[in-house]
Coordinates of C-alpha atoms in Angstrom, one line a residue:
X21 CA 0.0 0.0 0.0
X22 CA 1.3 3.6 -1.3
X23 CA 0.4 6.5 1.1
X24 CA -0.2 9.9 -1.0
X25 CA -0.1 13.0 1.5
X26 CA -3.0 14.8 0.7
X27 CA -0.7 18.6 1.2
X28 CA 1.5 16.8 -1.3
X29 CA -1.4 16.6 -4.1
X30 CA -2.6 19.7 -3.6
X31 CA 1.2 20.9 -4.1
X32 CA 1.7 19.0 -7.3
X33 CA -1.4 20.4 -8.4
X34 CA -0.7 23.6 -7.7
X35 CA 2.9 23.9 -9.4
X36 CA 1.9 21.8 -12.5
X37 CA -0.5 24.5 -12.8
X38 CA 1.7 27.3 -12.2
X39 CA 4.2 25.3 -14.6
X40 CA 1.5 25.0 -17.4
X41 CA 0.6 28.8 -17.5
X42 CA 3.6 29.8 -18.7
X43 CA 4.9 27.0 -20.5
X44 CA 3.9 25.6 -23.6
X45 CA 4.4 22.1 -24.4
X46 CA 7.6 21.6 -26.6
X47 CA 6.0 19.6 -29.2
X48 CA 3.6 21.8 -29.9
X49 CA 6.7 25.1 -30.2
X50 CA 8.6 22.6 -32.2
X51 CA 5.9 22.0 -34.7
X52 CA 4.1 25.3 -34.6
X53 CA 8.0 26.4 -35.7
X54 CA 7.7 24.1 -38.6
X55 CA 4.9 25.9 -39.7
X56 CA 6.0 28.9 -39.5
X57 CA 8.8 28.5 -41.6
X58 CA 6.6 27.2 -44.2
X59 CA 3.9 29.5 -43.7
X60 CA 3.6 31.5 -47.3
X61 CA 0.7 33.7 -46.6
X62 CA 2.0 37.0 -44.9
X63 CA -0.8 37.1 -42.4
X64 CA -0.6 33.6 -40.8
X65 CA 2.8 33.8 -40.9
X66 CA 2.9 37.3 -38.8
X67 CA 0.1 35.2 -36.4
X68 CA 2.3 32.6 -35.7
X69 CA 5.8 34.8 -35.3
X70 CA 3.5 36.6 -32.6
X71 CA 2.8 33.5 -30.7
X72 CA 5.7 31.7 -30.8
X73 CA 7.4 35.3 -29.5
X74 CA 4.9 35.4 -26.9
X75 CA 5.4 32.0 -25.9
X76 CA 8.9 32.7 -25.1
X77 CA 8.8 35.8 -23.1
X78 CA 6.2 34.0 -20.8
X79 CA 8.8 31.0 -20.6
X80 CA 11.1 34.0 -19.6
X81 CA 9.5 35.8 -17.9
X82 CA 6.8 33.6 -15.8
X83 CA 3.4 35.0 -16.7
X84 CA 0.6 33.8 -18.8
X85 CA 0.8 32.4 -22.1
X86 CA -2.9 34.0 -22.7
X87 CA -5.0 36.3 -20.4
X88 CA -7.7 33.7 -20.3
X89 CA -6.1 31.1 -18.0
X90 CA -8.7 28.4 -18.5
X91 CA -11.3 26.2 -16.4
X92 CA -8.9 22.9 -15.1
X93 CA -9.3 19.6 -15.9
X94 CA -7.8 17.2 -14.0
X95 CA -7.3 13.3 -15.3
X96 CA -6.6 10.7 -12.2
X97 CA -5.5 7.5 -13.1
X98 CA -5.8 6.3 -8.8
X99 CA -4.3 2.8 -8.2
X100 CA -5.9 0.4 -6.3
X101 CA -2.8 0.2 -4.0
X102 CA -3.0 4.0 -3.3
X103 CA -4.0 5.6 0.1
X104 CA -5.0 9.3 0.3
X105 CA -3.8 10.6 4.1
X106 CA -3.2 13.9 5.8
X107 CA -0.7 14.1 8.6
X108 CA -3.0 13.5 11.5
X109 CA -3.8 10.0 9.8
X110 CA -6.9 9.8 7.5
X111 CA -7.3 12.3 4.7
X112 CA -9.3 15.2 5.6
X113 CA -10.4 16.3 2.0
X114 CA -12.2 14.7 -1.0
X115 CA -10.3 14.3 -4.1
X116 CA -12.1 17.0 -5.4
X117 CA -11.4 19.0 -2.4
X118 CA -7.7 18.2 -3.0
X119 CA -7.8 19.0 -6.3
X120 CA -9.9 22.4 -5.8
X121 CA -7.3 23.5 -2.9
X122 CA -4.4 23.0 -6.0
X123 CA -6.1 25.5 -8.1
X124 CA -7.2 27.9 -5.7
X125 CA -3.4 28.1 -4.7
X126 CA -2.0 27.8 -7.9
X127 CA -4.6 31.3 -9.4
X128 CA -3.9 33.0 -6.1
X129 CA -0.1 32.8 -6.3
X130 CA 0.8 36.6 -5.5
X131 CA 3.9 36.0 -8.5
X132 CA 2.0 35.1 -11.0
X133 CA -1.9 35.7 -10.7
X134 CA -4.1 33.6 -13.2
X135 CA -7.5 35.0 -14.3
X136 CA -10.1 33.6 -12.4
X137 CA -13.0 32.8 -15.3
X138 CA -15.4 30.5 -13.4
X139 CA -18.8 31.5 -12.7
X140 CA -20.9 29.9 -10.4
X141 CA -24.7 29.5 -11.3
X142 CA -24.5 29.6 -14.7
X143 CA -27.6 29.7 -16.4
X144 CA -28.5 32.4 -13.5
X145 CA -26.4 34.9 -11.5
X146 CA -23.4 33.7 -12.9
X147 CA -20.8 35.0 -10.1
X148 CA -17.0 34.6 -10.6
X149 CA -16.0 32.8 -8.0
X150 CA -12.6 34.3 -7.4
X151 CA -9.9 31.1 -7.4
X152 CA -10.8 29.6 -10.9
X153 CA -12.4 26.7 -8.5
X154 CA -14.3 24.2 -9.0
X155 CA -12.3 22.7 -11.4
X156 CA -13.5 19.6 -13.7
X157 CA -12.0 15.9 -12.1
X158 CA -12.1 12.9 -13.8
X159 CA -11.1 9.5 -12.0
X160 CA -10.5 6.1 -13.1
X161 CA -9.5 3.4 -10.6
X162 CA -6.7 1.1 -12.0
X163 CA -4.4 -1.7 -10.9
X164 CA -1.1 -0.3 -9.0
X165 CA 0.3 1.4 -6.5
X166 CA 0.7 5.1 -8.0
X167 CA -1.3 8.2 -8.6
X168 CA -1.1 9.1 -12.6
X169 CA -2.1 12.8 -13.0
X170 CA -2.3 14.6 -15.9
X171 CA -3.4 18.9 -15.2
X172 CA -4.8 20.6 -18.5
X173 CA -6.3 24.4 -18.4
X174 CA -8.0 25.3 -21.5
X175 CA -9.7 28.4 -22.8
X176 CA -13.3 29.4 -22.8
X177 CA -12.4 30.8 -26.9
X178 CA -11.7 26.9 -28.1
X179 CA -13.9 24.8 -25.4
X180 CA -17.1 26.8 -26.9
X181 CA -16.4 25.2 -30.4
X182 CA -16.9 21.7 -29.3
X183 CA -19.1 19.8 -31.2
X184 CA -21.2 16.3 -30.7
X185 CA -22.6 14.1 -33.2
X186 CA -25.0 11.1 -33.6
X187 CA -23.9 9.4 -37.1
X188 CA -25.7 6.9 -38.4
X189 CA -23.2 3.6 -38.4
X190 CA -22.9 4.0 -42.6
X191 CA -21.7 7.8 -42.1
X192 CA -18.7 9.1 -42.7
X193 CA -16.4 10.7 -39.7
X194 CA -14.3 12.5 -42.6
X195 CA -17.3 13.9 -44.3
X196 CA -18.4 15.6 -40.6
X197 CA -15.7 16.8 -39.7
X198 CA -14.9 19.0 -42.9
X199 CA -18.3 20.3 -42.7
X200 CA -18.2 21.0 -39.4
X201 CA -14.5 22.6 -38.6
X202 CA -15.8 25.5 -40.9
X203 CA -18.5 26.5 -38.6
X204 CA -16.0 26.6 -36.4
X205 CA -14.9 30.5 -37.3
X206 CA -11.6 31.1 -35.6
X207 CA -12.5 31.6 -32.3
X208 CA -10.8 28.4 -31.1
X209 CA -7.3 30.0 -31.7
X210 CA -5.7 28.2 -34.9
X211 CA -3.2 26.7 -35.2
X212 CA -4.2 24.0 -32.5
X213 CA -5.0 20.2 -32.4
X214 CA -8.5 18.3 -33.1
X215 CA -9.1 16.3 -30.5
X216 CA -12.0 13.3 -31.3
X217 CA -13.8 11.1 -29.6
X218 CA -16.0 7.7 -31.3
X219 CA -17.9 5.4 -29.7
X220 CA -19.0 5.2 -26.5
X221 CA -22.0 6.6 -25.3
X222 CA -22.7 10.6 -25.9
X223 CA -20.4 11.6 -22.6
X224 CA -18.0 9.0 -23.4
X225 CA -17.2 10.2 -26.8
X226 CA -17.0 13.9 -25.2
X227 CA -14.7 13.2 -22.5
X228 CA -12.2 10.9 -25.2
X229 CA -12.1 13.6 -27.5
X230 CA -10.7 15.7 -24.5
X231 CA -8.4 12.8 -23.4
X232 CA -7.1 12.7 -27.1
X233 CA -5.6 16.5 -26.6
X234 CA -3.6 15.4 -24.1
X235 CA -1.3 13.2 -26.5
X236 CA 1.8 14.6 -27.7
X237 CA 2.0 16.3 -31.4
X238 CA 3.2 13.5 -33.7
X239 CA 2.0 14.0 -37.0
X240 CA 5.0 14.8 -39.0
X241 CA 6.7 11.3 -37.3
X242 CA 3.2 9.5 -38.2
X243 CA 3.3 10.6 -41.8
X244 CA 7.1 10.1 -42.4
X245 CA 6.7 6.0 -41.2
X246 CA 3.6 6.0 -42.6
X247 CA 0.0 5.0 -40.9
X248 CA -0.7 1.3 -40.3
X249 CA -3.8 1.4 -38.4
X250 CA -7.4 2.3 -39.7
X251 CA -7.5 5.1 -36.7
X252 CA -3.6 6.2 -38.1
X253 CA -5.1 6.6 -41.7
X254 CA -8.5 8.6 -40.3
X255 CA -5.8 10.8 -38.1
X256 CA -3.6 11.6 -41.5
X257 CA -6.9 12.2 -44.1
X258 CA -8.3 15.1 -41.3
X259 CA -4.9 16.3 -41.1
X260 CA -4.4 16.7 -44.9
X261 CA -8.2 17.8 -45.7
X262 CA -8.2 20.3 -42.9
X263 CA -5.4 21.9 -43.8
X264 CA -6.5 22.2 -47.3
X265 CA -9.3 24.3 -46.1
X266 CA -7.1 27.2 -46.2
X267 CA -8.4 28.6 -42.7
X268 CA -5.0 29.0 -41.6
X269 CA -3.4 30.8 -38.5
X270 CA -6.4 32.8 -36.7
X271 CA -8.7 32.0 -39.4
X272 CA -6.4 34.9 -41.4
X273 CA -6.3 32.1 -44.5
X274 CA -2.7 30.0 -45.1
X275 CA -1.3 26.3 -45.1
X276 CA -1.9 25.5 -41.2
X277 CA -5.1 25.2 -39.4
X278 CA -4.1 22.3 -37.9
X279 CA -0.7 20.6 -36.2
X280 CA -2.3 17.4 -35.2
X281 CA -5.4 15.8 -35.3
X282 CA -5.7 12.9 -32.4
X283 CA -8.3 10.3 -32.0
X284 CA -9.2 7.7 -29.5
X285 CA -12.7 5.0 -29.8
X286 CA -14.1 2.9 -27.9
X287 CA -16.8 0.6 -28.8
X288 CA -20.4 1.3 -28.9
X289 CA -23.8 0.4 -29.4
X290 CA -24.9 -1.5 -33.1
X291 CA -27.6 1.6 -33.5
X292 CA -24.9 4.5 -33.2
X293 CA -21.8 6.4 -33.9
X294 CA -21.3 8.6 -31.6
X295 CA -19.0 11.5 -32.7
X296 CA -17.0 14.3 -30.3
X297 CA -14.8 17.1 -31.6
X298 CA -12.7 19.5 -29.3
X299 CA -10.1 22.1 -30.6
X300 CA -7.2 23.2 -28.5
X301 CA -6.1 26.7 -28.9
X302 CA -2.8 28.0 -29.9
X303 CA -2.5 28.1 -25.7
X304 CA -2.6 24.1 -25.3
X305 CA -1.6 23.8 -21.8
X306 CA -1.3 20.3 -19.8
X307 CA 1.0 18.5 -18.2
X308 CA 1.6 14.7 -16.8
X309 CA 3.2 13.6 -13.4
X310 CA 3.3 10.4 -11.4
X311 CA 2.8 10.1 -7.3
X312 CA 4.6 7.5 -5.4
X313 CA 4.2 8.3 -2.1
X314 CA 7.6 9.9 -1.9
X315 CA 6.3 13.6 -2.1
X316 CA 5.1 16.5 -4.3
X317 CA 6.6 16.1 -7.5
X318 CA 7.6 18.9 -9.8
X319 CA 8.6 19.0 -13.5
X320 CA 11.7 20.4 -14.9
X321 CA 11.7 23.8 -17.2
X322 CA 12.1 22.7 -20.6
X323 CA 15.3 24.2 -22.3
X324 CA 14.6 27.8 -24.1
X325 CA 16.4 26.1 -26.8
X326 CA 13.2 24.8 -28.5
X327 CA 12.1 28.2 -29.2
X328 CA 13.0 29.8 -32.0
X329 CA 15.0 33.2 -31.5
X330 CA 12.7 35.4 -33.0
X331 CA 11.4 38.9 -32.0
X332 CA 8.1 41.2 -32.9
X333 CA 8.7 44.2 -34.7
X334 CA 5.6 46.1 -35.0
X335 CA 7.0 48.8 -36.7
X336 CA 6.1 48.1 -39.8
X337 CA 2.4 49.1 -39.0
X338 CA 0.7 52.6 -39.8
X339 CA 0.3 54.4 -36.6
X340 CA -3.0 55.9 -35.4
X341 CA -3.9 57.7 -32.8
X342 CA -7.2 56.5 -31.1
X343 CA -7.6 60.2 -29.1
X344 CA -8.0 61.9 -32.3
X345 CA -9.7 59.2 -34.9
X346 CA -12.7 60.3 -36.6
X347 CA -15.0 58.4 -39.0
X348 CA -14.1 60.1 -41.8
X349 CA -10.0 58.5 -41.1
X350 CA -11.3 55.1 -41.0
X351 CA -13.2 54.9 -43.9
X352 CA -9.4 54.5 -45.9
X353 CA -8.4 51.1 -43.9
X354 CA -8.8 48.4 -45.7
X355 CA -9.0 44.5 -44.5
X356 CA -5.5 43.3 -44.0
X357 CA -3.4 46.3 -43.2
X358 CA -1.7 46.7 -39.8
X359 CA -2.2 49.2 -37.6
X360 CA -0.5 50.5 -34.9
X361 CA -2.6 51.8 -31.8
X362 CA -1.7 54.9 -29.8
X363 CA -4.0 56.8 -27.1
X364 CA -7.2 55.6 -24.9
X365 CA -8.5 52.3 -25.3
X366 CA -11.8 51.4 -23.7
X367 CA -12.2 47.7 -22.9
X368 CA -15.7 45.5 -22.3
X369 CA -16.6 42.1 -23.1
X370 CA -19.7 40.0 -22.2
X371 CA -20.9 40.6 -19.1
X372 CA -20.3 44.6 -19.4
X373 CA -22.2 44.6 -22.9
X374 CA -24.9 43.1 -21.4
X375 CA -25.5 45.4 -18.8
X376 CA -24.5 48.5 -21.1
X377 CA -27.5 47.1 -23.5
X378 CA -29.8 46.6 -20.7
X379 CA -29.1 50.2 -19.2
X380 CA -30.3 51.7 -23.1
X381 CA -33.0 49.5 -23.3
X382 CA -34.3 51.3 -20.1
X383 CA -33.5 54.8 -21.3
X384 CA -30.5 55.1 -18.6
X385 CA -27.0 57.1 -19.3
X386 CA -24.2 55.1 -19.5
X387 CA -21.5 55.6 -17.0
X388 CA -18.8 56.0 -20.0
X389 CA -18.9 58.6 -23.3
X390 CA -18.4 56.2 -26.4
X391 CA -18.2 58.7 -29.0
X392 CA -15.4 58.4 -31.6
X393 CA -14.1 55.6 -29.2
X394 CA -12.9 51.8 -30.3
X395 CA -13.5 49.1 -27.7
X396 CA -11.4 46.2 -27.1
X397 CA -13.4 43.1 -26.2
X398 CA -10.5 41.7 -23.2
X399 CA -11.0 40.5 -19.8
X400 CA -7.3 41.0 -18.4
X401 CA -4.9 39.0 -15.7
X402 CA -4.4 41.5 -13.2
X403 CA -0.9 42.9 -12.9
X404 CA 2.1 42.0 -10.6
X405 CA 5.2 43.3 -9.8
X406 CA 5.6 47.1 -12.2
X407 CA 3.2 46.1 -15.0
X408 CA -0.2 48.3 -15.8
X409 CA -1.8 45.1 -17.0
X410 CA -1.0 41.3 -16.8
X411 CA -1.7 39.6 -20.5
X412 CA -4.3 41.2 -22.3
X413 CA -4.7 39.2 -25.4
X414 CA -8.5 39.7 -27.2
X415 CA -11.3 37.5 -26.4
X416 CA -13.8 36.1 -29.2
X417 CA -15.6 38.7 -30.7
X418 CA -18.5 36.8 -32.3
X419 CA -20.1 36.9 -28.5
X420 CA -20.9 40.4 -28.7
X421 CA -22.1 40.3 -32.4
X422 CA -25.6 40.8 -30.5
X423 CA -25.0 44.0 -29.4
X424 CA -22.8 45.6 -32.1
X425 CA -25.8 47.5 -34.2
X426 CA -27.0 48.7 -30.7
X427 CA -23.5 50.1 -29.6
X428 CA -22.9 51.4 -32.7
X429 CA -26.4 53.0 -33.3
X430 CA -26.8 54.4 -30.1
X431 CA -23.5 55.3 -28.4
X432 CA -21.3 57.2 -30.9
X433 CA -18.7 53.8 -31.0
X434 CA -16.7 54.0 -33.8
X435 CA -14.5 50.9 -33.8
X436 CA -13.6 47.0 -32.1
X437 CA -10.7 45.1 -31.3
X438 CA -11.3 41.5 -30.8
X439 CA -10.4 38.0 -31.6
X440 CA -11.9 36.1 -35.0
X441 CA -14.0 36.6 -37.5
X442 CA -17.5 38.5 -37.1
X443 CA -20.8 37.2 -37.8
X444 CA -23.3 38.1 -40.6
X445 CA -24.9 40.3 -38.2
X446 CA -22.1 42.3 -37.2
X447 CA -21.1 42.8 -40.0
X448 CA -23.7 44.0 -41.5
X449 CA -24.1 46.4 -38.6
X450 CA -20.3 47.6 -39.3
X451 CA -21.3 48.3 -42.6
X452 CA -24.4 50.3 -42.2
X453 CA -22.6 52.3 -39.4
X454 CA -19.4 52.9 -41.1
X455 CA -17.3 51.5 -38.2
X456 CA -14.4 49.1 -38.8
X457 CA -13.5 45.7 -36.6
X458 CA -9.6 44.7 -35.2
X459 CA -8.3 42.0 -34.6
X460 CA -5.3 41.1 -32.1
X461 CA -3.6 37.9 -32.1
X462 CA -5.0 35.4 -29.7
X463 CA -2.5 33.2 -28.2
X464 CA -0.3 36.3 -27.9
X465 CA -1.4 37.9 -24.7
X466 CA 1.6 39.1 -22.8
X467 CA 3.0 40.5 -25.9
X468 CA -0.3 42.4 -26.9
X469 CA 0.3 43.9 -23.1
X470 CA 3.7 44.9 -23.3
X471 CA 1.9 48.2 -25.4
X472 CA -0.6 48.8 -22.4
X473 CA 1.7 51.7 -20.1
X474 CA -1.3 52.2 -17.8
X475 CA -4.8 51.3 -17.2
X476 CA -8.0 52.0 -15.0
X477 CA -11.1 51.7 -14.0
X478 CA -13.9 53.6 -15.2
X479 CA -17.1 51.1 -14.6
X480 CA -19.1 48.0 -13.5
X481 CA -16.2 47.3 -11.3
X482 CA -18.2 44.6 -9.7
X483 CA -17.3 42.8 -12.4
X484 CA -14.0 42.1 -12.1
X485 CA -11.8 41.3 -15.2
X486 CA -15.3 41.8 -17.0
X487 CA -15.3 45.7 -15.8
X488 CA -14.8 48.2 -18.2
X489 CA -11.4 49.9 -18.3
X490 CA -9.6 52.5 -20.0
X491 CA -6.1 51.0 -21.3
X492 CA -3.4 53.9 -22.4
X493 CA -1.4 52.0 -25.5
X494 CA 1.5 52.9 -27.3
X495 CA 2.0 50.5 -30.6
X496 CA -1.0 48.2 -29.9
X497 CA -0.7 45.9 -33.3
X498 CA -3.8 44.8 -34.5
X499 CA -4.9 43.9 -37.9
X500 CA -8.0 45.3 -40.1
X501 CA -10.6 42.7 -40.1
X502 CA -13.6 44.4 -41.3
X503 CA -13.1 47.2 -43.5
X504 CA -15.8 50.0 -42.9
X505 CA -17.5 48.9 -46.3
X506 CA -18.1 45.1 -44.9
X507 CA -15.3 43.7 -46.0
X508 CA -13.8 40.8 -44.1
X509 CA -10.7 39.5 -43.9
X510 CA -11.8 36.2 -42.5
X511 CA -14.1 35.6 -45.7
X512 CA -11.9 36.5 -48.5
X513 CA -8.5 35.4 -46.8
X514 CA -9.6 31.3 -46.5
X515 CA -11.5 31.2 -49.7
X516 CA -8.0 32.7 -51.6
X517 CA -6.0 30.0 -49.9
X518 CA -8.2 27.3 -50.2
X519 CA -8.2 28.0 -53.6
X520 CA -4.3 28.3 -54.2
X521 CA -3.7 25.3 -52.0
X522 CA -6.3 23.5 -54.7
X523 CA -3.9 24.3 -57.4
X524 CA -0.9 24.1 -55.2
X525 CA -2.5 20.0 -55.3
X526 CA -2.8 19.4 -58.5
X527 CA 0.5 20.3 -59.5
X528 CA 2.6 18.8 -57.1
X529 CA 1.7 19.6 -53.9
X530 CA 2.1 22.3 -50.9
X531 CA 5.5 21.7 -48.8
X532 CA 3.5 21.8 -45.1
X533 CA 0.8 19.7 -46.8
X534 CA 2.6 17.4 -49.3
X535 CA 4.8 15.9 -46.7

C-alpha cells in the first residue's frame, strides 16, 4: 500500500499549474516552428511569429501564455494500491477538495496571478468565483500502486467550439468533420489540435475527445513512417483535408489550421456512432506527473532552446492615434493592413455589454462617453510586480455580435478590437454604421500587453476582469478585419488560400501539406 499525502497533491497540483501557464508544451513550439517556416501567406505567418514570440517571453519571464487562464481539468489514473492521508492520519479532504485547494493556490499565487474565469450559477447569477475553482475531475481506478495525473487548463475561446454528433453507423467521420471545422470560425485559436472522440456513449465520446488532446504532437513522425492502423489513416486524411481548407493561423487564411489531429474510440452500441470534436487553442496547456508516495513532485523547465529566436517588430504598422480618430479616417483602412494603436482604449466584453444594452433598453446614461471611441473586447490577468496590466490578449468577438448594431447605433462607438471573424450580423451592422473591426492575435497575450503603459477603472467594477477599463497603448498591433464597407478578412483570406492550396494540389503539392 502507497500512502499519497493529501498537502503533497494539492502541491503538485498547484505547481503543475503554475508550470503550465507559462509553459507551452515543446511539441507543440517545435511544430508550430515548422509551420511557421513554411507558412507562405503574410498574415498567418505574422500570427504565428507573434505566438511563438509570446510564448517565449512567458517561458522567460513567468506569466501567462494567454490572459484567459482556463477552467482545469484534471485526469486521475488512482491505483488500487494508493492511500490518500493527511498528517493526523486519514485524509481530511475529498479528491475534489484536493484537487480544488491546487487550483485555488496555484490562481492565487501573488507571482504570477491567473485570471479567475469560473462563474458559479451559470444559467443564472453567474458570479466569478474568485480562485478559478471548481475545477473539472475525472477519476479512473486502476491496478497499482501510484497516482497518474495529468493537469490541463484550456480556454473558454476553443472549449465553446466543441461539437457532438450522432452518425448513423454508414456515415462518414471524414465527411463531418470537414463540414463541421468550418463552422467553427476562428475563435478556437488556430493553429491547434482536433481532439475526437468515437464510440461510446454521448459523454464517453466527449470526454475521449478531451483525453485525445492530451497526447503529444506526432504527426510529422506519423506521416514520415507512414499510418498502419485504420485510426492512423483517419488521423492523417483530417490532417491533410483540414489543412487544405485554407483557414490558416487565426482564421487569417494560409497552409496550417491544424498541427495534429488525435483520435481515440471505444466501442459502442450496433444503432450508433457517436462522434465528439474538441479544438485546443494555440495556448494548449497540460501536463503529466506520477505520485509514489515519496512527495510533491515537480517537473523540470524545458530548455529555451526549442524556441525559435525570433522577436516582434511592429513597426512596420501605420500608426494611429485612437484620441483623435474620426469616421471620416477610418473609412481609408482596408482588411488586412496593420495598424498601430496609440491613445485611450476602452475595454468591455460580455458581461459589461450586457448590462450597457440593458441600461439603453431602459433609457438610462451610460457611465462612459463612447463617442469616436474603439473598444477592445478583453477581460485581463491582473498585474504584478511594475506592469499596468497582466496579458491582455482579445477575447472572441462573435459573442458580442448581438449587441454591435446597438452600440454602434446608439452610443457614438466607432471601432472593435477582438479575436476572430464577425458574424453576418455584425457585419452588417459595421457596414451600415461605417465602423471598422480589429483584430489582435489570440495566443499572444503578454505580448499584446507589453503596449498597455497604464490602465484603469472607469465602470461596472463589480465585475472584475469583465469591468470596463480604459487602457493607455503605445503600438498596440492589431490587424484590419472588417473594413468600414463590410469587407472581411476572415471571408476573402480562407477562400483565396483554399483555392491556391487546390492548385498548389494538382501540380505537385504544398510543402507543409505534401509531406
Amino acid at each position: 500500500m502507497t500512502n499519497i499525502q493529501q498537502d503533497d497533491l494539492i502541491e503538485s497540483v498547484r505547481a503543475a499549474l503554475q508550470y503550465i501557464s507559462f509553459y507551452h508544451p515543446v511539441d507543440y513550439i517545435e511544430n508550430l516552428a515548422r509551420a511557421y517556416e513554411l507558412e507562405p501567406s503574410p498574415s498567418a505567418k505574422d500570427a504565428m511569429k507573434q505566438i511563438l514570440v509570446n510564448s517565449r517571453m512567458c517561458a522567460e519571464g513567468h506569466r501567462p501564455i494567454c490572459q484567459d487562464t482556463g477552467i482545469v481539468t484534471i485526469f486521475i489514473k488512482l491505483g488500487i494500491e494508493c492511500h490518500l492521508v493527511s498528517k493526523a492520519g486519514a485524509a481530511t479532504m475529498s479528491l475534489q477538495e484536493m484537487c480544488d485547494e491546487g487550483v485555488r493556490q496555484a490562481w492565487l499565487d501573488p507571482d504570477n496571478k491567473l485570471r479567475g474565469s469560473i462563474l458559479a450559477d451559470p444559467a443564472f447569477s453567474r458570479k466569478n468565483t474568485k480562485d478559478n475553482t471548481p475545477c473539472v475531475v475525472e477519476v479512473s481506478l486502476v491496478i497499482g500502486d501510484k497516482v497518474d495525473v495529468t493537469v490541463a487548463a484550456k480556454g473558454g475561446g476553443s472549449e465553446a467550439k466543441s461539437k457532438f454528433v450522432m452518425l448513423n453507423p454508414s456515415d462518414s467521420v471524414v465527411d463531418w468533420v470537414l463540414k463541421t471545422v468550418p463552422t467553427m470560425g476562428a475563435g478556437w485559436c488556430p493553429p491547434g489540435m482536433l481532439g475526437i472522440g468515437l464510440g461510446g456513449t454521448a459523454e464517453k465520446a466527449m470526454l475521449l475527445a478531451k483525453q485525445a488532446l492530451m497526447e503529444d504532437i506526432d504527426m510529422q513522425e506519423l506521416k514520415a513512417r507512414g499510418p498502419q492502423t485504420n485510426i492512423e489513416k483517419m488521423r492523417v486524411e483530417i490532417y491533410d483535408k483540414v489543412n487544405a481548407l485554407g483557414i490558416g493561423a487565426q482564421g487569417l487564411g494560409g497552409l496550417t489550421t491544424v498541427l495534429d489531429v488525435k483520435i481515440l474510440d471505444w466501442p459502442t452500441h450496433a444503432a450508433n456512432l457517436p462522434v465528439a470534436m474538441i479544438p485546443n487553442c494555440a495556448a494548449t496547456r497540460h501536463a503529466h506527473f506520477v505520485m509514489d508516495g515519496s512527495g510533491p513532485v515537480y517537473l523540470d523547465p524545458p530548455s529555451l532552446e526549442h524556441w525559435p529566436k525570433l522577436t516582434y517588430d511592429p513597426t512596420g504598422g501605420k500608426r494611429v492615434n485612437l484620441d483623435t480618430l474620426t469616421k471620416e479616417d477610418i473609412k481609408s483602412w482596408k482588411p488586412g493592413d496593420v495598424l498601430l494603436l496609440n491613445g485611450k482604449l476602452l475595454t468591455g466584453r460580455d458581461a459589461a455589454h450586457k448590462r450597457m444594452t440593458d441600461m439603453l433598453n431602459r433609457g438610462e446614461k451610460l457611465p462612459v462617453d463612447f463617442t469616436n471611441r474603439f473598444i477592445y473586447y478583453v477581460g485581463p490577468v491582473e498585474a504584478v510586480r511594475d506592469e499596468a496590466v497582466g496579458p491582455a490578449g482579445p477575447t472572441t468577438a462573435t459573442r458580442m455580435d448581438k449587441f454591435t448594431r446597438q452600440m454602434l447605433e446608439q452610443t457614438g462607438l466607432i471601432g472593435m478590437v477582438g479575436k476572430a471573424e464577425r458574424g453576418v450580423a455584425a457585419i452588417d451592422a459595421i457596414r451600415d454604421n461605417e465602423a471598422v473591426y480589429l483584430i489582435a492575435i489570440g495566443g499572444a497575450a503578454y505580448l499584446v500587453s507589453k503596449a498597455i503603459k497604464h490602465s484603469r477603472l472607469v465602470a461596472f467594477g463589480d465585475l472584475g476582469m469583465e469591468a470596463i477599463y480604459e487602457f493607455d497603448v503605445v503600438d498596440m498591433p492589431v490587424t484590419v478585419a472588417v473594413d468600414a464597407k463590410g469587407n472581411s478578412v476572415h471571408i476573402t483570406g480562407p477562400e483565396e488560400w483554399k483555392e491556391r492550396i487546390a492548385h498548389s494540389l494538382e501540380v505537385g503539392g504544398v510543402s507543409i501539406l505534401g509531406q
